[in-house]
XYZ file of C-alpha atoms in Angstrom:
681
model
C -65.674 161.415 198.394
C -66.515 164.587 200.258
C -63.738 163.956 202.737
C -61.070 163.430 200.046
C -58.886 166.089 198.493
C -58.139 166.192 194.747
C -55.212 163.889 193.977
C -53.000 166.692 192.726
C -49.682 167.085 194.529
C -46.966 169.679 194.591
C -43.701 167.722 194.304
C -40.314 167.462 192.640
C -40.937 165.002 189.816
C -37.273 163.974 189.665
C -36.883 162.734 193.248
C -38.769 160.736 195.834
C -39.307 157.619 193.720
C -37.186 155.429 195.986
C -37.742 154.767 199.698
C -35.270 157.004 201.515
C -32.544 155.293 203.480
C -32.149 156.331 207.113
C -33.502 159.599 208.472
C -34.653 162.104 205.942
C -35.425 165.780 206.237
C -38.769 167.162 207.328
C -40.480 170.344 206.265
C -41.271 172.980 208.904
C -44.980 173.310 208.048
C -47.339 170.348 208.586
C -49.233 171.033 205.375
C -46.057 170.889 203.315
C -44.906 167.765 205.112
C -48.266 166.106 204.449
C -48.038 167.089 200.774
C -44.552 165.557 200.455
C -45.596 162.344 202.215
C -48.705 161.880 200.045
C -46.741 162.546 196.853
C -44.085 160.049 197.946
C -46.744 157.427 198.582
C -48.070 157.847 195.032
C -44.597 157.720 193.516
C -43.520 154.601 195.379
C -46.732 152.589 195.724
C -49.290 153.486 193.043
C -49.305 151.928 189.534
C -48.636 155.044 187.452
C -49.718 154.529 183.839
C -49.236 157.990 182.310
C -46.428 160.529 182.556
C -47.427 163.767 180.866
C -45.674 167.103 180.877
C -43.574 169.981 179.603
C -40.197 169.756 181.381
C -37.851 172.770 181.575
C -35.281 173.220 178.816
C -32.226 174.512 180.676
C -29.328 173.959 178.289
C -27.113 173.073 181.214
C -28.823 172.217 184.478
C -25.709 171.957 186.635
C -24.441 168.985 188.550
C -27.185 166.560 189.535
C -27.418 165.538 193.200
C -28.870 162.577 195.122
C -31.424 160.709 193.000
C -30.940 163.013 190.010
C -27.279 162.113 189.671
C -27.892 158.790 187.960
C -30.895 159.768 185.856
C -28.978 160.090 182.578
C -26.393 157.362 183.238
C -28.441 154.825 181.286
C -28.336 157.062 178.198
C -24.531 157.197 178.189
C -24.233 153.449 177.542
C -24.889 151.982 174.085
C -25.107 148.506 172.576
C -24.968 148.892 168.796
C -25.089 152.585 168.031
C -22.229 155.124 168.185
C -21.389 156.507 171.640
C -22.920 159.835 172.695
C -20.919 162.950 171.849
C -21.056 166.423 173.352
C -22.884 167.768 176.387
C -26.525 167.399 175.357
C -27.363 164.873 178.086
C -26.772 167.623 180.658
C -29.936 169.373 179.485
C -32.492 169.245 182.288
C -35.358 167.893 180.167
C -33.385 164.652 179.615
C -33.678 163.822 183.314
C -37.459 164.047 183.057
C -37.471 161.674 180.091
C -35.399 159.175 182.047
C -37.620 159.541 185.129
C -40.684 158.839 182.984
C -39.094 155.914 181.136
C -37.914 154.315 184.368
C -41.312 154.658 186.020
C -43.319 153.260 183.074
C -40.884 150.646 181.735
C -39.084 149.419 184.844
C -41.707 149.855 187.573
C -45.253 149.704 186.203
C -44.247 147.671 183.154
C -46.754 149.337 180.831
C -48.142 152.782 180.115
C -47.668 156.008 178.196
C -45.107 158.803 178.258
C -46.035 162.032 176.483
C -43.698 165.019 176.840
C -43.274 168.213 174.872
C -39.641 169.253 174.996
C -36.660 170.744 173.249
C -36.338 168.652 170.068
C -32.542 168.412 170.113
C -32.764 164.771 171.245
C -34.451 163.670 168.008
C -31.226 163.643 165.993
C -28.465 165.132 168.146
C -25.330 163.021 168.577
C -25.490 163.400 172.359
C -28.658 161.290 172.446
C -27.763 158.136 170.513
C -28.053 155.928 173.603
C -31.351 157.549 174.559
C -32.895 156.792 171.174
C -31.486 153.249 171.078
C -32.989 152.576 174.495
C -36.445 153.828 173.467
C -36.556 151.558 170.425
C -35.871 148.623 172.741
C -38.123 149.715 175.628
C -41.286 150.959 173.883
C -43.678 149.302 171.453
C -44.754 152.514 169.765
C -43.095 155.892 169.239
C -44.890 158.875 167.707
C -43.130 162.191 167.106
C -44.923 165.450 166.332
C -42.045 167.731 165.311
C -43.178 171.298 165.964
C -40.025 173.009 164.593
C -39.910 176.777 165.309
C -36.147 176.727 165.923
C -34.070 179.904 165.787
C -30.766 178.128 165.205
C -31.420 175.299 162.722
C -34.031 176.901 160.507
C -34.071 180.565 161.501
C -37.772 180.105 162.366
C -38.638 179.674 158.689
C -40.560 176.910 156.949
C -38.941 175.072 153.992
C -40.872 177.511 151.798
C -39.392 180.521 153.593
C -42.547 181.466 155.494
C -42.514 182.423 159.213
C -42.356 179.436 161.554
C -42.858 180.689 165.121
C -42.621 178.550 168.232
C -45.647 176.510 169.291
C -45.500 178.679 172.427
C -45.925 181.965 170.551
C -48.553 184.394 171.820
C -50.036 187.683 170.684
C -47.558 189.482 172.943
C -44.580 187.252 172.020
C -45.058 186.135 168.446
C -41.711 184.318 168.165
C -42.183 182.315 171.375
C -39.123 180.481 172.675
C -35.890 180.179 170.676
C -35.415 176.412 170.502
C -37.452 174.029 168.384
C -39.837 171.640 170.116
C -41.496 168.282 169.599
C -44.104 166.111 171.264
C -42.988 162.557 171.929
C -45.590 159.858 172.575
C -43.993 156.631 173.839
C -46.202 153.552 174.459
C -45.196 150.456 176.403
C -47.381 147.326 176.307
C -47.529 144.798 179.105
C -45.896 142.160 176.884
C -43.341 144.355 175.177
C -41.174 143.410 172.208
C -39.797 146.856 171.347
C -40.011 148.547 167.962
C -37.672 149.196 165.057
C -39.763 151.966 163.521
C -41.213 155.273 164.611
C -44.120 157.367 163.354
C -43.129 160.934 162.503
C -44.690 164.103 161.157
C -43.552 167.697 160.670
C -45.759 170.626 161.664
C -44.743 174.018 160.281
C -45.864 177.616 160.130
C -48.246 179.884 161.969
C -51.144 177.400 161.994
C -49.309 174.396 163.445
C -51.128 174.657 166.781
C -54.526 174.590 165.110
C -53.426 171.722 162.858
C -52.176 169.757 165.849
C -55.470 170.183 167.708
C -57.548 169.479 164.606
C -55.864 166.112 164.076
C -55.926 165.021 167.728
C -58.974 162.796 167.227
C -58.193 161.583 163.701
C -56.902 158.131 162.780
C -53.192 158.434 163.497
C -51.708 156.098 160.885
C -52.677 158.325 157.972
C -51.033 161.375 159.548
C -47.546 160.037 160.106
C -44.555 158.981 158.056
C -43.033 155.662 159.073
C -39.295 155.852 159.671
C -36.683 153.155 160.172
C -33.797 155.042 161.810
C -30.397 154.086 160.279
C -27.924 152.937 162.903
C -25.006 154.512 160.993
C -26.458 157.977 161.739
C -27.105 157.291 165.406
C -30.763 156.178 165.010
C -32.223 159.664 164.343
C -35.927 160.079 165.129
C -36.301 162.415 162.140
C -36.298 161.778 158.374
C -32.707 161.364 157.202
C -32.119 161.624 153.458
C -29.351 159.233 152.441
C -28.452 157.745 149.046
C -28.772 153.972 148.748
C -25.040 153.207 148.790
C -23.915 156.196 150.853
C -22.531 154.164 153.755
C -20.379 152.113 151.378
C -18.338 155.225 150.518
C -15.303 156.367 152.535
C -15.593 159.241 154.977
C -13.536 162.303 154.074
C -10.919 161.515 156.805
C -10.666 157.976 155.343
C -9.150 159.696 152.297
C -7.557 162.888 153.645
C -6.656 162.121 157.254
C -4.960 165.245 158.631
C -6.941 168.402 159.328
C -6.665 171.476 161.514
C -9.265 173.720 163.127
C -9.089 177.282 161.882
C -7.695 180.225 163.812
C -9.915 181.652 166.557
C -9.039 185.184 167.656
C -11.898 185.867 170.140
C -10.905 189.484 169.391
C -11.810 189.887 165.722
C -12.446 193.629 165.829
C -8.901 194.134 167.165
C -6.808 191.506 165.358
C -8.616 191.366 161.988
C -9.242 194.144 159.480
C -10.261 194.714 155.880
C -7.490 197.347 155.542
C -3.911 196.300 156.206
C -2.763 199.837 157.031
C -5.541 200.389 159.545
C -4.783 197.055 161.219
C -1.079 197.874 161.452
C -1.784 201.315 162.982
C -4.034 199.747 165.602
C -1.581 196.967 166.458
C 1.355 199.409 166.654
C -0.695 201.499 169.063
C -1.180 198.388 171.209
C 2.597 197.786 171.274
C 3.394 201.453 171.975
C 4.701 201.883 175.571
C 3.448 205.486 175.518
C -0.198 204.407 175.015
C -1.824 203.833 178.387
C -4.011 200.790 179.020
C -7.062 202.994 179.453
C -6.437 204.745 176.141
C -5.996 201.391 174.402
C -9.219 200.165 175.992
C -11.024 203.014 174.234
C -9.426 202.097 170.889
C -10.007 198.318 171.102
C -12.021 197.228 174.167
C -11.512 193.483 173.718
C -7.733 193.872 173.616
C -7.843 194.970 177.273
C -10.694 192.750 178.454
C -9.459 189.893 180.647
C -10.950 186.393 180.591
C -10.228 183.141 182.417
C -7.395 182.332 179.991
C -6.299 185.876 179.186
C -4.857 188.430 181.605
C -5.148 191.427 179.304
C -2.816 193.899 181.018
C -0.171 191.281 181.833
C -0.102 190.119 178.198
C 0.159 193.655 176.895
C 2.945 194.555 179.310
C 4.952 191.560 178.106
C 4.353 192.224 174.414
C 5.227 195.920 174.655
C 8.646 194.899 175.983
C 9.140 192.319 173.224
C 7.944 194.531 170.380
C 5.738 194.431 167.285
C 6.416 191.825 164.558
C 5.375 193.371 161.239
C 5.908 190.115 159.323
C 3.078 188.540 161.360
C 0.424 190.531 159.525
C -0.828 187.825 157.158
C -3.577 187.348 154.607
C -6.602 185.741 156.218
C -9.616 183.901 154.771
C -12.241 185.312 157.121
C -15.559 184.423 155.467
C -16.560 183.017 152.061
C -15.245 185.345 149.318
C -13.942 187.680 152.039
C -10.156 187.924 152.497
C -8.797 190.183 155.241
C -5.633 190.798 157.247
C -4.776 189.179 160.572
C -2.097 189.959 163.130
C -0.904 186.431 163.965
C 0.764 186.819 167.346
C 2.993 183.776 167.993
C 3.291 184.215 171.771
C 0.846 184.640 174.684
C -2.928 184.270 174.455
C -3.600 187.520 172.607
C -4.642 185.236 169.770
C -7.061 182.879 171.524
C -6.391 179.776 169.377
C -3.387 180.514 167.173
C -3.020 176.938 165.749
C 0.768 177.008 165.690
C 0.889 173.633 163.921
C -1.400 174.891 161.130
C 0.418 178.046 159.995
C 3.703 176.366 158.871
C 1.771 174.334 156.285
C 0.192 177.414 154.691
C 1.788 178.264 151.345
C 0.827 179.210 147.795
C 1.407 175.585 146.701
C -0.732 173.945 149.386
C -4.497 174.036 148.930
C -6.966 173.500 151.757
C -10.635 172.585 151.778
C -13.036 173.132 154.655
C -15.421 170.510 156.015
C -17.414 169.900 159.177
C -18.275 166.749 161.064
C -21.719 168.102 161.845
C -23.752 171.197 161.091
C -25.978 173.144 163.429
C -28.466 174.106 160.750
C -30.559 172.114 158.300
C -28.038 172.674 155.517
C -24.752 171.283 154.226
C -21.951 173.811 154.048
C -20.178 173.530 150.721
C -16.395 173.200 151.209
C -14.424 176.378 150.709
C -11.007 176.189 149.060
C -8.012 178.400 149.783
C -4.233 178.513 150.086
C -4.483 181.065 152.925
C -4.783 180.800 156.690
C -8.491 180.416 157.509
C -10.799 181.458 160.334
C -12.344 178.763 162.532
C -15.790 180.089 161.575
C -15.201 180.374 157.838
C -18.582 178.725 157.189
C -19.576 177.181 160.517
C -18.095 177.222 163.972
C -15.108 174.896 164.319
C -14.912 173.516 160.800
C -11.754 171.612 159.947
C -9.296 172.606 157.234
C -7.902 169.667 155.212
C -4.603 170.327 153.392
C -3.568 168.727 150.121
C -0.060 168.210 151.530
C 0.706 167.440 155.148
C 4.329 168.637 155.190
C 7.451 169.142 153.095
C 10.257 166.639 152.556
C 12.620 169.506 153.259
C 11.492 169.175 156.870
C 10.980 165.414 157.032
C 13.733 163.823 154.943
C 13.737 162.029 151.569
C 10.595 161.431 149.558
C 8.840 158.098 149.521
C 7.056 156.441 146.621
C 3.869 158.203 145.628
C 4.860 161.635 146.987
C 5.502 164.438 144.538
C 7.239 167.785 144.146
C 8.941 167.710 147.538
C 5.611 167.480 149.350
C 4.090 164.615 151.314
C 0.523 163.969 150.169
C -2.107 164.132 152.889
C -3.633 160.765 151.965
C -4.328 157.607 153.919
C -2.639 154.374 152.904
C -5.854 153.182 151.273
C -6.249 156.473 149.359
C -2.658 156.233 148.103
C -3.364 152.687 146.942
C -6.437 153.957 145.082
C -4.644 156.742 143.179
C -1.739 154.390 142.546
C -3.939 151.747 140.936
C -5.547 154.403 138.717
C -2.085 155.821 137.892
C -3.328 159.157 139.142
C -2.229 161.755 141.735
C -3.247 163.162 145.078
C -4.336 166.384 143.310
C -6.765 164.438 141.147
C -8.402 162.913 144.213
C -8.419 166.238 146.102
C -10.252 168.054 143.301
C -12.622 165.110 142.791
C -13.675 165.543 146.434
C -14.372 169.241 145.798
C -16.437 168.488 142.679
C -18.484 165.811 144.439
C -19.261 167.862 147.532
C -20.421 170.776 145.374
C -22.882 168.737 143.296
C -26.413 169.921 144.188
C -27.796 166.374 143.893
C -25.146 165.057 146.285
C -26.288 167.537 148.933
C -29.985 166.894 148.310
C -29.659 163.091 148.324
C -27.603 162.856 151.509
C -28.629 165.800 153.676
C -29.661 163.617 156.616
C -26.229 162.018 156.827
C -24.301 165.196 156.061
C -25.723 166.874 159.150
C -24.460 164.069 161.390
C -20.925 163.184 160.322
C -18.071 163.898 157.947
C -19.186 163.730 154.307
C -18.645 160.462 152.452
C -17.215 160.488 148.936
C -17.898 157.972 146.135
C -14.788 157.177 144.091
C -14.647 156.747 140.296
C -13.459 153.274 139.221
C -11.554 154.514 136.157
C -8.929 157.189 135.541
C -10.917 158.827 132.756
C -13.903 159.412 135.034
C -11.653 160.625 137.860
C -9.934 163.157 135.601
C -13.306 164.405 134.370
C -14.309 165.011 137.969
C -10.913 166.558 138.736
C -11.391 169.154 136.002
C -14.721 170.228 137.493
C -13.200 170.418 140.963
C -10.302 172.574 139.739
C -12.739 175.045 138.246
C -14.863 175.146 141.396
C -11.724 175.763 143.466
C -10.692 178.675 141.231
C -14.179 180.202 141.354
C -14.241 180.016 145.150
C -10.932 181.873 145.513
C -11.351 185.649 144.995
C -7.592 185.971 144.485
C -7.518 183.541 141.532
C -8.512 185.123 138.163
C -10.918 182.947 136.180
C -10.846 183.373 132.414
C -14.285 184.160 131.006
C -15.674 185.057 134.433
C -13.375 187.658 136.025
C -10.502 187.868 133.518
C -9.821 187.771 129.770
C -12.789 187.834 127.409
C -15.846 187.696 129.668
C -18.459 185.112 128.655
C -21.725 186.358 127.188
C -23.936 185.475 130.156
C -21.448 187.052 132.577
C -21.055 190.442 130.885
C -24.442 191.723 132.039
C -24.173 190.387 135.608
C -23.349 192.850 138.363
C -21.881 195.928 136.614
C -21.854 198.957 138.914
C -23.810 201.905 137.499
C -24.934 205.385 138.437
C -28.644 205.979 138.811
C -29.702 207.904 135.702
C -26.356 207.220 133.977
C -23.030 209.019 133.945
C -19.634 208.346 135.531
C -19.201 207.409 139.194
C -16.952 209.370 141.530
C -15.245 208.147 144.702
C -17.850 209.754 146.935
C -20.561 207.846 145.029
C -19.140 204.579 146.410
C -20.165 205.244 149.994
C -22.149 202.220 151.148
C -25.009 203.879 153.038
C -28.002 201.674 152.210
C -28.022 200.213 155.755
C -26.381 196.902 154.883
C -24.726 196.669 158.301
C -24.379 198.353 161.672
C -22.338 197.999 164.856
C -24.084 195.861 167.449
C -23.113 195.050 171.003
C -19.332 195.018 171.574
C -18.944 196.515 168.085
C -19.914 193.238 166.425
C -21.148 193.856 162.881
C -24.819 193.029 162.466
C -26.641 192.706 159.108
C -29.115 195.406 158.160
C -32.026 195.396 155.687
C -30.091 197.058 152.853
C -31.713 197.927 149.540
C -32.073 195.163 146.928
C -34.865 195.625 144.379
C -36.292 192.581 142.634
C -37.351 192.828 138.992
C -37.712 190.820 135.797
C -34.765 190.392 133.423
C -34.733 192.859 130.533
C -34.369 191.657 126.929
C -30.591 192.144 126.783
C -30.095 190.182 129.997
C -32.270 187.299 128.790
C -30.449 187.221 125.453
C -27.086 187.090 127.243
C -28.256 184.170 129.391
C -29.497 182.334 126.310
C -26.217 182.846 124.432
C -24.160 181.753 127.421
C -26.321 178.692 127.987
C -25.639 177.442 124.492
C -21.877 177.626 125.070
C -22.325 175.630 128.293
C -24.471 173.009 126.513
C -27.509 174.099 128.495
C -30.891 175.260 127.285
C -32.005 178.782 128.143
C -34.586 177.337 130.536
C -31.930 175.246 132.278
C -29.719 178.307 132.687
C -32.629 180.291 134.113
C -33.350 177.458 136.517
C -29.746 177.693 137.711
C -29.752 181.485 138.050
C -33.365 182.180 138.992
C -36.402 183.516 137.149
C -35.882 187.114 138.304
C -32.994 189.417 139.189
C -32.033 192.159 141.656
C -30.529 195.599 141.457
C -28.443 195.992 144.614
C -27.967 199.579 145.813
C -24.947 201.093 147.559
C -26.839 204.348 148.122
C -29.268 206.589 146.251
C -26.736 207.223 143.468
C -25.127 203.865 142.657
C -26.117 200.215 142.312
C -24.951 196.864 140.998
C -27.256 195.993 138.154
C -28.635 192.514 137.421
C -27.626 190.203 140.243
C -29.687 187.074 139.409
C -32.048 185.906 142.114
C -30.254 182.671 143.018
C -26.911 184.493 142.956
C -28.232 187.108 145.371
C -29.741 184.448 147.657
C -26.692 182.144 147.467
C -25.849 181.113 151.023
C -22.869 179.515 152.718
C -22.909 178.925 156.449
C -26.515 180.090 156.670
C -25.743 183.599 155.360
C -26.309 185.234 151.998
C -22.742 185.603 150.755
C -22.983 188.961 148.972
C -25.240 190.501 151.609
C -22.873 189.359 154.379
C -19.883 190.843 152.516
C -21.675 194.174 152.136
C -22.682 194.328 155.806
C -19.034 194.657 156.862
C -18.395 197.531 154.453
C -21.125 199.975 155.440
C -19.684 203.505 155.394
C -20.461 204.028 159.089
C -18.372 200.946 159.930
C -15.573 201.309 157.382
C -15.217 205.112 157.859
C -14.442 205.474 154.155
C -16.100 204.930 150.789
C -15.549 201.627 149.067
C -12.632 201.636 146.654
C -13.134 201.037 142.960
C -11.483 197.632 143.399
C -13.937 196.723 146.164
C -16.881 197.781 144.008
C -15.540 195.579 141.188
C -15.095 192.757 143.712
C -18.879 192.645 144.212
C -19.287 192.347 140.445
C -16.727 189.549 140.351
C -18.317 187.833 143.335
C -21.712 187.814 141.604
C -20.138 186.388 138.439
C -18.200 183.710 140.341
C -21.351 182.565 142.131
C -23.293 182.601 138.852
C -20.596 180.434 137.255
C -20.777 177.968 140.169
C -24.558 177.747 139.862
C -24.348 177.210 136.095
C -21.971 174.294 136.740
C -24.727 172.538 138.712
C -25.972 170.276 135.883
C -22.408 169.204 134.966
C -21.568 168.527 138.623
C -24.759 166.492 139.027
C -24.073 164.455 135.883
C -20.539 163.776 137.075
C -21.760 162.711 140.525
C -24.389 160.408 139.034
C -21.837 158.793 136.710
C -19.638 157.977 139.707
C -22.598 156.653 141.732
C -23.583 154.365 138.876
C -20.223 152.583 139.033
C -18.264 153.207 142.222
C -14.848 151.946 143.263
C -15.346 149.360 146.042
C -13.756 150.885 149.122
C -11.814 148.433 151.370
C -13.962 147.081 154.167
C -17.180 148.086 152.408
C -19.549 146.154 150.212
C -18.646 145.928 146.537
C -20.952 147.228 143.823
C -22.027 143.677 143.019
C -22.811 142.944 146.681
């Protein structure tokens, strides 16, 4: 009516839903007080049927107070699903979801919630209780996944096209950093809950138009029906999982002991490509004649204090104690990238030194890397090494699983099933398995490597691999296990730049490898040392001297006749057709330039684009060796290392069909793991 105001109120949506106890505060202006009172009346007395909005996405909203304090408590309790992990429930948008759910489900008893928010809750392990609750409380759940995430997908579609945020504008084409989704939750008056959700992905630059264009269409034809698996925490996104995946043992069910890698927090000071340069820098740090201010100019992070690290106090102590030259050790920094580390045993100069990890590192003890969850929409293939490894070798905070947990020389006499003075890092059930097959811990270790590197394994189980430790099917017969072991041993050798591989980096090089990655001079002729300066803008120093990747210079082209012939000859020796080999390596190739004078010729497309940890391996390696960063040309050995790296990756890719066939053979007849269903069941 003419005397009524529009029923739109300025209010805090998270508070004021309950009648305040005792005296409550008043606002100094009558208009504001009237606004608060009217909003409170609506919240407490009116039958609200729709909650609609775009809540803020603060990653950590601080400690909740008064009514807000208990808003996420309900999502921390679970009935059937795994308990929440991590800090995701502290995100502010979660409080708005709980406010909306409580109002519609517990007060009105029916209605609609529709919020666009950060999409981390759709499959994050912090939100298992939240998702379980929604399946019980609502009769219909529709998810429009708008993607556009910087961290999981790099703002790219599955086809590699740009995928900006739904909030992108002409002036800010990327929009916000995090991915988003629209959740539509419907509660009927007589509710029975739901066990399924309706889901669709929207990608690319036209997602906003597509979303609007389908707003009035029949919804059922637009969405994919999902039944969230409880083993994965009831994800509200498609989760690819093989039929029997949850019958297989988790990696820690086989290999129980693992260690996080070393975290320096001062890489540019404590890690170096050149041993001599690292030692000079560290000796300068230990030199009593070098003032703190001078050292700060040489290595800023070495003299930058943090909550756990009093920089000057630590340095004063260490200068009195002295430099330990034997603590400069070989260090597996990134895939295919070994460096040198000064492993300081005292103080916090080394942020996370992992003192219990280093004593197990030896030439005889192999380690594989694995993660319990991945930030990005990929599975990080395990890396294999006998060296000390960085905590971020492929992904932040991966675990390193050793073949042997310790030596009998330290622990006393050997027990049955342990070999060569080492105690196998196997669970009791895993020891029983290898014992019944009359096999060894090495056979099982390399079988794990072969399985986790099979392309089909990754493709079939990506949904589960993002959420938990990988699961491993076990061969039921020794012959099949040994077949898998052989593949795993070869993968392990190819992954280790310090292990020569006959036919690939040593001995008589295989036909298909000979033409891959040789370094050449533009126009022909011999290369000189000065020609090996890496100046094609592969990397540059960013903030705090952190190396950032640059565009570089890689030129795509078709294979020439000699290169195609070499691939065809090599394919025959590998029992592949030429087309199968090309499918493994890619239909085109790249010439990768150091500078205007020199380049690595014929790096096949899939070799060049080969990624681990979300980064192109060869491109990442080159970014650290830009002349402006290294202050020297590359050595001849380093130039050959790029050739060898390309050949190792090519060999891994060409093993794909054999790895897939091996994985499928195991899946077809799998050892029944204790406590899991048998094959017959």
